[in-house]
PDB file of C-alpha atoms in Angstrom:
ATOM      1  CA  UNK A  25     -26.816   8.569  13.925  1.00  0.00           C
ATOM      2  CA  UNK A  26     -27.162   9.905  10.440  1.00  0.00           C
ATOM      3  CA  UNK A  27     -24.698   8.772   7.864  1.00  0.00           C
ATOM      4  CA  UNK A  28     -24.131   9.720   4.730  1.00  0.00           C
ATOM      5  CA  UNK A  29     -21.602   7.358   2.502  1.00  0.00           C
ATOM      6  CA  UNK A  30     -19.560   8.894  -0.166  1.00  0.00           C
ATOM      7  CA  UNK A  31     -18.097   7.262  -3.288  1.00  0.00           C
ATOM      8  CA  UNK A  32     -17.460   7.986  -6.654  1.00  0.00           C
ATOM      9  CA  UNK A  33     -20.106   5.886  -8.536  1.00  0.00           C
ATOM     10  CA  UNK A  34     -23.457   3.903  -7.072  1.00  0.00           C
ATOM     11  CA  UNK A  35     -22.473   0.511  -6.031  1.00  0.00           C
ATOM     12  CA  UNK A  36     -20.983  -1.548  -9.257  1.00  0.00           C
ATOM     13  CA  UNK A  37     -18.998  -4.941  -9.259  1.00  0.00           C
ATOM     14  CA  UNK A  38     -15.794  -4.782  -7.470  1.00  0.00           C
ATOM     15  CA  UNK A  39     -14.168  -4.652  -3.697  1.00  0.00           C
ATOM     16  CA  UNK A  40     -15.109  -1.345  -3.254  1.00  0.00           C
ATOM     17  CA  UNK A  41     -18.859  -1.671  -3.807  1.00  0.00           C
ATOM     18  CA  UNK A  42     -18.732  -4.942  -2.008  1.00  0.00           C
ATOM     19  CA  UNK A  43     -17.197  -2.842   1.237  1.00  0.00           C
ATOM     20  CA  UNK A  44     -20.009  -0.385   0.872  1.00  0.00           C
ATOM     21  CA  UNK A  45     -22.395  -2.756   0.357  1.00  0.00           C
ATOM     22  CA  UNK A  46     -21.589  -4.841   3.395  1.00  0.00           C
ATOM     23  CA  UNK A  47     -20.768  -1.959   5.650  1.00  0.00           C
ATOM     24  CA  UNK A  48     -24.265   0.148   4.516  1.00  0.00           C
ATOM     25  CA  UNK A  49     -26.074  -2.961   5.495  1.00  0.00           C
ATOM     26  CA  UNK A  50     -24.332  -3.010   8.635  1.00  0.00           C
ATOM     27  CA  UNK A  51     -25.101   0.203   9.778  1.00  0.00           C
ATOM     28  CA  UNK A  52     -28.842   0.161   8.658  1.00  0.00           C
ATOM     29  CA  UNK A  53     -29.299  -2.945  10.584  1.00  0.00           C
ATOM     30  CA  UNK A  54     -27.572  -0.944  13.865  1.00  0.00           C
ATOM     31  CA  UNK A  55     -30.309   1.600  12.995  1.00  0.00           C
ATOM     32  CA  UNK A  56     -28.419   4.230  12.010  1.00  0.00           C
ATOM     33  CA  UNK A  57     -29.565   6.225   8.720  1.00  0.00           C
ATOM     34  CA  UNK A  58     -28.003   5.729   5.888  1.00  0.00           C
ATOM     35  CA  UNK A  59     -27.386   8.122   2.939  1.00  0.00           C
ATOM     36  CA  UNK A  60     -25.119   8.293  -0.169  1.00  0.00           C
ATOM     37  CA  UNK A  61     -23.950  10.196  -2.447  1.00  0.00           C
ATOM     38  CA  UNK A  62     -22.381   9.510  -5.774  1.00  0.00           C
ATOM     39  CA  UNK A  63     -20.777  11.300  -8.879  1.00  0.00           C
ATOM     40  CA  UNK A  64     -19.991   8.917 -11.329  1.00  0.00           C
ATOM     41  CA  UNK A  65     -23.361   7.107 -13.179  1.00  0.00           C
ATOM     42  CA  UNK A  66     -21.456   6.609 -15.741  1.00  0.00           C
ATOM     43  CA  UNK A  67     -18.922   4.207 -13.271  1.00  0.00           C
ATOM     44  CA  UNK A  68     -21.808   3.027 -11.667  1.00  0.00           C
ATOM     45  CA  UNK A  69     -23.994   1.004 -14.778  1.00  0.00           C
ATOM     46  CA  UNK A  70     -27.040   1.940 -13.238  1.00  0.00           C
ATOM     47  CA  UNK A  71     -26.688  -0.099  -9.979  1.00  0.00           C
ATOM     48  CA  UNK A  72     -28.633   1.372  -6.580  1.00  0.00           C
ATOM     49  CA  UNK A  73     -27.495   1.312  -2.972  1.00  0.00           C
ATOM     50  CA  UNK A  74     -30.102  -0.105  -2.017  1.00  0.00           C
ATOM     51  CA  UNK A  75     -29.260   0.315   2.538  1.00  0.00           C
ATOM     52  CA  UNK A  76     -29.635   3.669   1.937  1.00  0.00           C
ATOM     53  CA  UNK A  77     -32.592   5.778   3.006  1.00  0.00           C
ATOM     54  CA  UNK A  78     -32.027   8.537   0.194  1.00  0.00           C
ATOM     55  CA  UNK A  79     -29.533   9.220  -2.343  1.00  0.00           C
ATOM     56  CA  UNK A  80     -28.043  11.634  -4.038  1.00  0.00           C
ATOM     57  CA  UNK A  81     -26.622  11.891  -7.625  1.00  0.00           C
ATOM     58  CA  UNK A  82     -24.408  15.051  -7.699  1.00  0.00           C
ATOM     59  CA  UNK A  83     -24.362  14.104 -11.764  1.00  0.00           C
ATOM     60  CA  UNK A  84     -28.199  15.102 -11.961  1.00  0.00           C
ATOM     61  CA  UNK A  85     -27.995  18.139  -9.133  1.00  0.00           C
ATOM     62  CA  UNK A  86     -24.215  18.725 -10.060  1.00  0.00           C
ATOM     63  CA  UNK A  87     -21.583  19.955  -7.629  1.00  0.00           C
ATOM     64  CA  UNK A  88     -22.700  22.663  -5.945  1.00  0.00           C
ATOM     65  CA  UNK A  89     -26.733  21.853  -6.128  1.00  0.00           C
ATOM     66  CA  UNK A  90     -25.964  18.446  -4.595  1.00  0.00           C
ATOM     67  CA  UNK A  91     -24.835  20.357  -1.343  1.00  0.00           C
ATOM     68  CA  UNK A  92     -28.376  21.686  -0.135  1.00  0.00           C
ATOM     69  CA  UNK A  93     -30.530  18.835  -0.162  1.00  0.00           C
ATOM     70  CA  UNK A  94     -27.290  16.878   1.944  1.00  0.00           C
ATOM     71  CA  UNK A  95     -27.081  19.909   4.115  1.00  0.00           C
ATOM     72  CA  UNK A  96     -31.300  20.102   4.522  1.00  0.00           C
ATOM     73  CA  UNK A  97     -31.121  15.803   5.509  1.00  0.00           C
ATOM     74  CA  UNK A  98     -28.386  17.060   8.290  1.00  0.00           C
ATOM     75  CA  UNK A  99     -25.933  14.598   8.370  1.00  0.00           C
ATOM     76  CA  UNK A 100     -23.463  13.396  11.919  1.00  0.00           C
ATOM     77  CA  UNK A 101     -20.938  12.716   9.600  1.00  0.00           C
ATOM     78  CA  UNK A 102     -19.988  11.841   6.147  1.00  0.00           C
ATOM     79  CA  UNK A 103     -17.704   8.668   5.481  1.00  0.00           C
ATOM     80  CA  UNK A 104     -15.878   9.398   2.256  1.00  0.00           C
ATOM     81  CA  UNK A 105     -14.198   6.533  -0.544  1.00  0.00           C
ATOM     82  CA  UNK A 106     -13.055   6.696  -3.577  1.00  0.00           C
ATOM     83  CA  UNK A 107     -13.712  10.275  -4.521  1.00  0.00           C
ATOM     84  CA  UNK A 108     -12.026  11.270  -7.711  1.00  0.00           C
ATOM     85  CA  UNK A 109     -13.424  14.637  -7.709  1.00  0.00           C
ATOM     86  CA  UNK A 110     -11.800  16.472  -4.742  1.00  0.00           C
ATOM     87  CA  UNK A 111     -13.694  19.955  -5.205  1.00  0.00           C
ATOM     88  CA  UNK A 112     -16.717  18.168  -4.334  1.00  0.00           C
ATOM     89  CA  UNK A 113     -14.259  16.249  -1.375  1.00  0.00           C
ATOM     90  CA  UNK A 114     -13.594  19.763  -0.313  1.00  0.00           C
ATOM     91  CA  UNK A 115     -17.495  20.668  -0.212  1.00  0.00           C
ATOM     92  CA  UNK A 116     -18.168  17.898   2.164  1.00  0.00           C
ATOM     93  CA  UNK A 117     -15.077  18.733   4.402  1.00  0.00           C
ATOM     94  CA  UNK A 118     -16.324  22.294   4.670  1.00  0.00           C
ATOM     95  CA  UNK A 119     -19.527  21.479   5.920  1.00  0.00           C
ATOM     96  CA  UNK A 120     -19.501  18.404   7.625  1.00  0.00           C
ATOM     97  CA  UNK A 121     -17.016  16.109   9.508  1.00  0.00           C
ATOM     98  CA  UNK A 122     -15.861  13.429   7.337  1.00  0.00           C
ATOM     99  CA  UNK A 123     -13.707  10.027   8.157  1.00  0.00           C
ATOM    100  CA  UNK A 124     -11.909   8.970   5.068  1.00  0.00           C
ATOM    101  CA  UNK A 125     -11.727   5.290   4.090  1.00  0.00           C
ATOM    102  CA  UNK A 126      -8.112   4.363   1.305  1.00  0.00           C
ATOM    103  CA  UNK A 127      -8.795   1.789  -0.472  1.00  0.00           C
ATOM    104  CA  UNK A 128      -5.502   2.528  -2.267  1.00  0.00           C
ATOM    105  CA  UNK A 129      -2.373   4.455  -2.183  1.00  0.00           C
ATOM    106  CA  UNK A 130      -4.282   7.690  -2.792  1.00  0.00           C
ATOM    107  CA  UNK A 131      -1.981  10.989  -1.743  1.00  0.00           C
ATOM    108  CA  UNK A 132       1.350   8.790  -0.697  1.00  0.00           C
ATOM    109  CA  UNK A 133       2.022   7.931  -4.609  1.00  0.00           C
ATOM    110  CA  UNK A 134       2.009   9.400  -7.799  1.00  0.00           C
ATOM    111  CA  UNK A 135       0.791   6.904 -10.146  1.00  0.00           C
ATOM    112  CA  UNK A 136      -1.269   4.595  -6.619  1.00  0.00           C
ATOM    113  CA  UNK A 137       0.901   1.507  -7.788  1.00  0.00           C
ATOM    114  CA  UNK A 138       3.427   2.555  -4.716  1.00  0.00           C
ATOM    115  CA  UNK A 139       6.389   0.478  -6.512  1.00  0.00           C
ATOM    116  CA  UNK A 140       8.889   0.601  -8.454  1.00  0.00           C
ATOM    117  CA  UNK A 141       8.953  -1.352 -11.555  1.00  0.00           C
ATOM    118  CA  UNK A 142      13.037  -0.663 -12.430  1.00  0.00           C
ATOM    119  CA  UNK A 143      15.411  -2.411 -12.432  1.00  0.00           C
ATOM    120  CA  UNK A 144      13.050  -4.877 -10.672  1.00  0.00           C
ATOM    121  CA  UNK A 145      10.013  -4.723  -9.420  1.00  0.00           C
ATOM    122  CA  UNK A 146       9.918  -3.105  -6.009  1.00  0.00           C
ATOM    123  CA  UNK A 147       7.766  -1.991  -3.323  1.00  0.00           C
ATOM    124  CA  UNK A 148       8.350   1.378  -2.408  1.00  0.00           C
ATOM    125  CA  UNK A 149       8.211   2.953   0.929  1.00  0.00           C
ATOM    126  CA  UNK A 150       9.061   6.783   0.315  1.00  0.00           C
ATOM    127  CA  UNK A 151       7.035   9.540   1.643  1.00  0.00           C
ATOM    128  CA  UNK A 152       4.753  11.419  -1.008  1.00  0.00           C
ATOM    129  CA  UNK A 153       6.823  14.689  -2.498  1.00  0.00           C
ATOM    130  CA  UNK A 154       8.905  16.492  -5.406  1.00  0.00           C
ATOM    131  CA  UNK A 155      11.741  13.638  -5.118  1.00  0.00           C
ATOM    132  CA  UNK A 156       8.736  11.382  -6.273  1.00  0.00           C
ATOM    133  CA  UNK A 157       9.095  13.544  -9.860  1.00  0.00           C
ATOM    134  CA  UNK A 158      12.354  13.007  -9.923  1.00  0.00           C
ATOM    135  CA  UNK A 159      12.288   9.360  -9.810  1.00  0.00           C
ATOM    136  CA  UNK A 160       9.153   8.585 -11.644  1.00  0.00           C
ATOM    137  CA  UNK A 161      10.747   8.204 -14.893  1.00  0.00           C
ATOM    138  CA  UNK A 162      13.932   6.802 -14.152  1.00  0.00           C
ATOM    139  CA  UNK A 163      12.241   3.861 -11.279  1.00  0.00           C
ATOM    140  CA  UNK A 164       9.495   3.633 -13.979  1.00  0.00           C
ATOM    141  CA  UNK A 165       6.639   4.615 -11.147  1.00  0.00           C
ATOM    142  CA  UNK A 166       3.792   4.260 -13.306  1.00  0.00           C
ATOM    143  CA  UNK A 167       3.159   5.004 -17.176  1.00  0.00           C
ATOM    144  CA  UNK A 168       5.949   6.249 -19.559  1.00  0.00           C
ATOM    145  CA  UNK A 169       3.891   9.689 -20.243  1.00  0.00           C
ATOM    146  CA  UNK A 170       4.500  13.332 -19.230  1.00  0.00           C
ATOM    147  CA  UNK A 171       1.343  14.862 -19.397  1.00  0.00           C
ATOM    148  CA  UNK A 172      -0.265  11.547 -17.466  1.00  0.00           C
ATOM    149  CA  UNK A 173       2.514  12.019 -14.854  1.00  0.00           C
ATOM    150  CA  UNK A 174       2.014  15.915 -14.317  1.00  0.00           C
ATOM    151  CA  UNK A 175      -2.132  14.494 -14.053  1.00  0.00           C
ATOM    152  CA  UNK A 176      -1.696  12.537 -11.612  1.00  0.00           C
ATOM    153  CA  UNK A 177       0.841  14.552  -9.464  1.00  0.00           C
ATOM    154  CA  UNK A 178      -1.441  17.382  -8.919  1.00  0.00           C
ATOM    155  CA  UNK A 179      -4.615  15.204  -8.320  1.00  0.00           C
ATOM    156  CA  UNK A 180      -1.853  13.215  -5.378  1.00  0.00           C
ATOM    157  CA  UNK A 181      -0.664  16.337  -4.142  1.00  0.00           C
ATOM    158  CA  UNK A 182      -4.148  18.010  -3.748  1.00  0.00           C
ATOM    159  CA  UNK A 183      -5.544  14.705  -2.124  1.00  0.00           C
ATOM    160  CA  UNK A 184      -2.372  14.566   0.335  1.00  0.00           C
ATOM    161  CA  UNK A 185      -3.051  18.405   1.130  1.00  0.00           C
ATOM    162  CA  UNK A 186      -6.758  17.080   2.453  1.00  0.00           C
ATOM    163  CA  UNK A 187      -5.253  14.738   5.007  1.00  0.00           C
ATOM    164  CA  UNK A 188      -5.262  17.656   7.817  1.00  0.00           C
ATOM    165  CA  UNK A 189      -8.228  18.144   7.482  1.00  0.00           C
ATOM    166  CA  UNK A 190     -10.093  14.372   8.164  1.00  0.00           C
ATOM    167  CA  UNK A 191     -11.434  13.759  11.483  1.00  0.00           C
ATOM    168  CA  UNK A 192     -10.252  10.061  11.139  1.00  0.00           C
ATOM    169  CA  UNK A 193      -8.804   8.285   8.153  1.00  0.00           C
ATOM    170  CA  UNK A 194      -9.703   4.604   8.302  1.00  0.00           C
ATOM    171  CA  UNK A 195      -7.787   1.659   6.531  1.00  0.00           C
ATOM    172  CA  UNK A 196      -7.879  -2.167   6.593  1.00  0.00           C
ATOM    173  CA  UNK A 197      -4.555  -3.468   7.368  1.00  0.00           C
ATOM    174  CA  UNK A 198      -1.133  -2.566   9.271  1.00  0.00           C
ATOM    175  CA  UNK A 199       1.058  -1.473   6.104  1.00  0.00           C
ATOM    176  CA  UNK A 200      -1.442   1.426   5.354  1.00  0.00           C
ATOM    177  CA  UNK A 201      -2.414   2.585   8.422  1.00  0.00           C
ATOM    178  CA  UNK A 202       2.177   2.878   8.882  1.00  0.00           C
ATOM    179  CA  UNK A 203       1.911   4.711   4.743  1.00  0.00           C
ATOM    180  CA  UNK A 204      -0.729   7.338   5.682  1.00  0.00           C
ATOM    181  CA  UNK A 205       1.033   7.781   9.253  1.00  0.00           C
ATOM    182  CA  UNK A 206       4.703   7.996   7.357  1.00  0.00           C
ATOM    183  CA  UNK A 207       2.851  10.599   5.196  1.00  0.00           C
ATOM    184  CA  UNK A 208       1.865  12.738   7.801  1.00  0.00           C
ATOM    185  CA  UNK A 209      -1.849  11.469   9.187  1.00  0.00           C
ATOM    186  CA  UNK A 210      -1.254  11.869  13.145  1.00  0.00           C
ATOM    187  CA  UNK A 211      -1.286   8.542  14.237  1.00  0.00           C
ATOM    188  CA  UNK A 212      -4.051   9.220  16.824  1.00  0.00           C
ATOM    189  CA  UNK A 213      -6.476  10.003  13.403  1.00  0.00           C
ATOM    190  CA  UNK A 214      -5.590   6.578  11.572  1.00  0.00           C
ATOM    191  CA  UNK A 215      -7.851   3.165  12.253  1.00  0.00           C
ATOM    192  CA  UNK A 216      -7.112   0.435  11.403  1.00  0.00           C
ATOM    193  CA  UNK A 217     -10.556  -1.922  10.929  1.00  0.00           C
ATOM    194  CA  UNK A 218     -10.665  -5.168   9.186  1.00  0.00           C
ATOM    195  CA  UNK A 219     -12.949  -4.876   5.976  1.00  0.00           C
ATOM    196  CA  UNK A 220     -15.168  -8.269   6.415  1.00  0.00           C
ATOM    197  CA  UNK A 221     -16.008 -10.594   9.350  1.00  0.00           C
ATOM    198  CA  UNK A 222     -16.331 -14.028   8.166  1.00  0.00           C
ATOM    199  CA  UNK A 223     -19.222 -15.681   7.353  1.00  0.00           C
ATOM    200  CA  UNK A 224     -20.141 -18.890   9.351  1.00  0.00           C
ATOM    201  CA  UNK A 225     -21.258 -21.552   7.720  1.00  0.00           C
ATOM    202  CA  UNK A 226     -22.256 -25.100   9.482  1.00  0.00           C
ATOM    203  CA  UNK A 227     -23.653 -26.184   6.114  1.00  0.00           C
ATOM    204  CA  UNK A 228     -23.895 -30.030   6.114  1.00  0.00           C
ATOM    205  CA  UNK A 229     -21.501 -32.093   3.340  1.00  0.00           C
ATOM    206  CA  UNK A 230     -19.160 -28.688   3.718  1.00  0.00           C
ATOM    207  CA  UNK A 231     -15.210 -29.709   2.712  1.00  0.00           C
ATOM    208  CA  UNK A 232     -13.004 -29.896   6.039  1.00  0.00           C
ATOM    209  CA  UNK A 233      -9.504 -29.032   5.836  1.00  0.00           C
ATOM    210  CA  UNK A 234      -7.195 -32.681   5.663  1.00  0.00           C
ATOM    211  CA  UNK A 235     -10.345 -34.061   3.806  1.00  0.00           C
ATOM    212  CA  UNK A 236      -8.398 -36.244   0.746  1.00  0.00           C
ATOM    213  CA  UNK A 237      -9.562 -35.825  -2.607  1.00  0.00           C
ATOM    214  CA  UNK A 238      -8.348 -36.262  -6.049  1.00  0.00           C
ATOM    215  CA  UNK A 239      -7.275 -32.927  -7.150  1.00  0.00           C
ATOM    216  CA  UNK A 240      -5.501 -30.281  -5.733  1.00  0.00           C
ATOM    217  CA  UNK A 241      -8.277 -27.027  -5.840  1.00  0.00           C
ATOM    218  CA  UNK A 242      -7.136 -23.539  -6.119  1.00  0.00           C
ATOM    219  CA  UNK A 243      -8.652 -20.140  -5.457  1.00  0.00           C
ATOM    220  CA  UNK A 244      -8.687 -16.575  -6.575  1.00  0.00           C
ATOM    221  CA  UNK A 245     -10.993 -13.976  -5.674  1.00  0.00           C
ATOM    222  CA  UNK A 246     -10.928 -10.627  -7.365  1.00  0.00           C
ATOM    223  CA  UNK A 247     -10.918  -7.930  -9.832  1.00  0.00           C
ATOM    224  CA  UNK A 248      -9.373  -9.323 -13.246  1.00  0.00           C
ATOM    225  CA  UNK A 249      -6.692  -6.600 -13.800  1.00  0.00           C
ATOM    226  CA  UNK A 250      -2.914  -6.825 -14.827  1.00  0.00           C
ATOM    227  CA  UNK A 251      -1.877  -6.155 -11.264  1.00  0.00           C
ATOM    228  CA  UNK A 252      -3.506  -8.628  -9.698  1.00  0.00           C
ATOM    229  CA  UNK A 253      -1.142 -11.677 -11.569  1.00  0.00           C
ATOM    230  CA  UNK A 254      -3.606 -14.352 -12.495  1.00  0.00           C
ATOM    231  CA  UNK A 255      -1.317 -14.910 -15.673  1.00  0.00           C
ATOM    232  CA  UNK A 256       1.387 -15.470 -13.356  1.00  0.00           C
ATOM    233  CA  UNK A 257      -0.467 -18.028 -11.171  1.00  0.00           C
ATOM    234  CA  UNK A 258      -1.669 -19.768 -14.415  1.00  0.00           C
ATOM    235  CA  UNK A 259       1.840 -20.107 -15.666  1.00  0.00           C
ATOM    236  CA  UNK A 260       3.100 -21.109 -11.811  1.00  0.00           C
ATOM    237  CA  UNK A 261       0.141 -23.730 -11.562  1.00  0.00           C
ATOM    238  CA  UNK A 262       1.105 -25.071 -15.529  1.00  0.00           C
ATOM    239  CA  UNK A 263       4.916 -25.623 -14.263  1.00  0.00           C
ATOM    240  CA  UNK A 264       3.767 -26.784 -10.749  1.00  0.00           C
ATOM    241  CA  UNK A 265       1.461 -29.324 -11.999  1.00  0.00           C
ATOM    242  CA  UNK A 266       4.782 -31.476 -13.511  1.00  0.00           C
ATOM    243  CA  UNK A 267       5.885 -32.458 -10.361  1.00  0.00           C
ATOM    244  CA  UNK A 268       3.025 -32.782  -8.044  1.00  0.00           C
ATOM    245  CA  UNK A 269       0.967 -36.127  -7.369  1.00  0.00           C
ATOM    246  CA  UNK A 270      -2.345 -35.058  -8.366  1.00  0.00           C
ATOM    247  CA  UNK A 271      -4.017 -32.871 -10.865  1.00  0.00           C
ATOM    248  CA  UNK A 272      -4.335 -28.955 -10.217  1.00  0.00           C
ATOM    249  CA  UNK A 273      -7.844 -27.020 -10.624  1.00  0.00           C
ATOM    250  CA  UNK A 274      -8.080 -23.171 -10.048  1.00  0.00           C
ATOM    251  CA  UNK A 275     -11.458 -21.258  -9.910  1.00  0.00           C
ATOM    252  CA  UNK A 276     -11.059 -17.548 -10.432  1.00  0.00           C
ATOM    253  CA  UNK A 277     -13.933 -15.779  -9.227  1.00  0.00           C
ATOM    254  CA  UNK A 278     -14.093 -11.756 -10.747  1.00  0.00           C
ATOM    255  CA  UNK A 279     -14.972 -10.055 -13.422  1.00  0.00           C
ATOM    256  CA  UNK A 280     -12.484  -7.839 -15.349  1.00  0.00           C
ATOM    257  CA  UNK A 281     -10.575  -6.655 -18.758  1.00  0.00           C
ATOM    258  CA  UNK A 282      -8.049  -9.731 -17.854  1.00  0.00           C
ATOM    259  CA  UNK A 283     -10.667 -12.490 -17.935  1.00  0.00           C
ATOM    260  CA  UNK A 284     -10.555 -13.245 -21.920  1.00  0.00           C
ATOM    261  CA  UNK A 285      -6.601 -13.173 -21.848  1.00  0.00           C
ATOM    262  CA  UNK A 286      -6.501 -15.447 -18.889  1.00  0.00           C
ATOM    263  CA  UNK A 287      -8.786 -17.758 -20.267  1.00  0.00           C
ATOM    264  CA  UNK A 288      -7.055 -18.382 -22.946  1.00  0.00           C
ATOM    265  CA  UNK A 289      -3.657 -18.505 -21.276  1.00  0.00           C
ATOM    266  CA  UNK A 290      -5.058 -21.571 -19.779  1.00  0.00           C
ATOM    267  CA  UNK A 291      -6.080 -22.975 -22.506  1.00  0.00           C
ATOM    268  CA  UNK A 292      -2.869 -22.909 -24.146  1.00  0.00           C
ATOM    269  CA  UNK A 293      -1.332 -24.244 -21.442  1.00  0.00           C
ATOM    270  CA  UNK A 294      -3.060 -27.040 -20.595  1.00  0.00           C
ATOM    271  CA  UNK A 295      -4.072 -25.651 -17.327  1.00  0.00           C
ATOM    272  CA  UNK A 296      -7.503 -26.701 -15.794  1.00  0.00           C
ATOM    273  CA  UNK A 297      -9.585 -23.244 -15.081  1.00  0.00           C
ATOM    274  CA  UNK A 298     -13.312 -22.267 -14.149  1.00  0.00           C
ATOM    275  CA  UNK A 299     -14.273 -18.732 -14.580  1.00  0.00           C
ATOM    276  CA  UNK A 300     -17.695 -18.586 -12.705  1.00  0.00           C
ATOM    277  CA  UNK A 301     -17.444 -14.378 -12.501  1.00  0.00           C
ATOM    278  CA  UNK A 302     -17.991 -12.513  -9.625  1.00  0.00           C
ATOM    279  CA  UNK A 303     -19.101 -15.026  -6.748  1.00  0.00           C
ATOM    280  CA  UNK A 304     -22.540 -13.957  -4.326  1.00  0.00           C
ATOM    281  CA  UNK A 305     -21.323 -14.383  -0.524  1.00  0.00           C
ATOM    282  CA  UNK A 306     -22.847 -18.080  -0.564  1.00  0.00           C
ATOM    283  CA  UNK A 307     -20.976 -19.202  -3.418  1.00  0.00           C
ATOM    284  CA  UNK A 308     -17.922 -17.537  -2.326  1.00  0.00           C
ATOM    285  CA  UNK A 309     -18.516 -19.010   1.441  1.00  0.00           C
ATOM    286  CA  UNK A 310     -18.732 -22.570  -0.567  1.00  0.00           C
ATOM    287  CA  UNK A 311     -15.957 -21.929  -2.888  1.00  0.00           C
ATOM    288  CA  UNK A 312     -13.592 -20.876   0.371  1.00  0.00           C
ATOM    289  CA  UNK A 313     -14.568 -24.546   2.173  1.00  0.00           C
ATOM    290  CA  UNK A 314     -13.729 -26.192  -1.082  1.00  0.00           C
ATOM    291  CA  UNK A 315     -10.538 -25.087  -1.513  1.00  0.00           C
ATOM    292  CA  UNK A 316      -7.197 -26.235  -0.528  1.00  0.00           C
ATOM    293  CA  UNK A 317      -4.734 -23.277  -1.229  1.00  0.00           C
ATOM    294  CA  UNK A 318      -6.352 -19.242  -1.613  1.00  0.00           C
ATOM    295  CA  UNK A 319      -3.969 -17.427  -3.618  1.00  0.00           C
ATOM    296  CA  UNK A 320      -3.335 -14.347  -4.197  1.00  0.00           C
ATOM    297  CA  UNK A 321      -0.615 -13.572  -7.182  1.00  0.00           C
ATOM    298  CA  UNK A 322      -0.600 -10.121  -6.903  1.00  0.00           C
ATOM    299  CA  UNK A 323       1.796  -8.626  -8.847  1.00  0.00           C
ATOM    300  CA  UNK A 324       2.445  -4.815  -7.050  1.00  0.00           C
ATOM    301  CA  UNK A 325       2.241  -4.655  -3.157  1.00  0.00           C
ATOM    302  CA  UNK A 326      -1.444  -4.993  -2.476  1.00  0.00           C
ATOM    303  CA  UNK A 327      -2.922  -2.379   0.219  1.00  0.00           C
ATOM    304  CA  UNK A 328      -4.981  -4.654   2.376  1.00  0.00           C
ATOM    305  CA  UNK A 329      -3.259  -8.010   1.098  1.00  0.00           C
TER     306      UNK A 329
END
């Protein structure tokens, strides 16, 4: 089968890339044939899917141009990501079938956070429409500006009028495939497919769980953001370490705009940290066996957590 994978940008650091990455690998060893297309080498810093048989950059060819040479390498189907652009969504879905993958709240929320953050914070479970408006301001839905609101509205309400028109739509956990189906996916179109297998490892000298040791490791894996709380698990392991019998160590694999503030954070606190960046599948395999607690400190209600 021939197929072509869509995303915004060519593969940079992050979960998304890492997806495509492990899925376009997947599929070329099946012996399928792999294509993709991407619109965002700016996003992208240059990096190269490098599964794919051919690729194409509708930056270079732009928007419409892109849609011959696709149409002239005759795709079965085209399995669509993060596309920020939906005119060029649109393209695809009027030529081709296409499966969409959400990797986020993307047509079911205004602002993709899907909570409210007044007068606590709150998951939210309402279905995407004009009562969302209404509430944005006053349940704090996303950023205190009009003109971002109004943005971001439109670009949710065009994306929720594509969901019709998807052969499948494909996500990675229970809770979204029930918020596309509450938002009006037929529940015969929406898969729900684990993102990763586990690796197996029989390494020799590998940590088993029960082993004793004399620390207490903890792990994050992730993209270094606001919403994904490592300040809040640095302060939590800072207060937890005063009562417990041993000392407390957290790794935090990822990259991100958070990194600098969180390393500092646990420097001022005392807290012991390693920051080894974004981990290759061995070292994460290794870091997974070492650890005795994975956390995740998320701080808004994580799509595939």
């Amino acid at each position: 089968m021939r197929i072509l994978l869509a995303n915004d940008g060519a593969l940079d650091a992050g979960g998304v890339a890492t997806y495509l990455q492990s899925v376009g690998t997947g599929l070329k060893a099946r012996e399928h044939d792999v294509g993709y297309l991407f619109c965002n080498t700016a996003q992208s810093g240059g990096a190269v899917a490098d599964f794919a048989t051919v690729q194409f950059n509708a930056d270079v060819a732009g928007r419409d141009g892109v849609m011959q040479p696709i149409a002239d390498w005759r795709p079965d189907v085209v399995y669509s990501h993060n596309m920020r652009p939906l005119d060029l969504e649109r393209r695809l879905l009027d030529r081709f079938p296409v499966v969409k993958f959400m990797h986020g709240y993307f047509g079911t929320c205004i602002s993709g956070l899907k909570m409210h953050a007044f007068p606590n914070a709150q998951p939210c479970e309402r279905r995407f429409g004009a009562a969302c408006v209404a509430l944005y301001f006053p349940r704090r839905c996303g950023q205190w500006n009009l003109a971002t609101m109004t943005k971001q509205y439109r670009w949710a309400a065009e994306q929720n009028g594509l969901f019709s028109r998807y052969r499948a739509v494909v996500v990675a956990s229970r809770h979204m495939g029930d918020e596309y189906i509450r938002n009006g996916v037929p529940r015969d179109r929406v898969h729900v497919n684990p993102l990763f297998a586990p690796a197996a490892s029989s390494e020799d000298g590998s940590r088993r769980y029960g082993e004793p040791r004399d620390q207490y490791r903890l792990l994050f894996l992730g993209r270094m953001t606001k919403l994904k709380g490592g300040d809040a698990l640095i302060r939590a392991v800072a207060e937890v370490s005063r009562s417990v019998s041993k000392p407390m160590h957290i790794v935090l694999g990822g990259e991100g705009p958070q990194r600098a503030g969180w390393e500092q954070l646990a420097k001022r606190l005392g807290v012991t940290a390693e920051f080894p960046g974004w981990l290759d599948e061995p070292s994460r395999t290794e870091a997974l066996q070492q650890a005795d607690l994975l956390v995740m400190p998320s701080v808004w209600p994580e799509p595939f957590g």
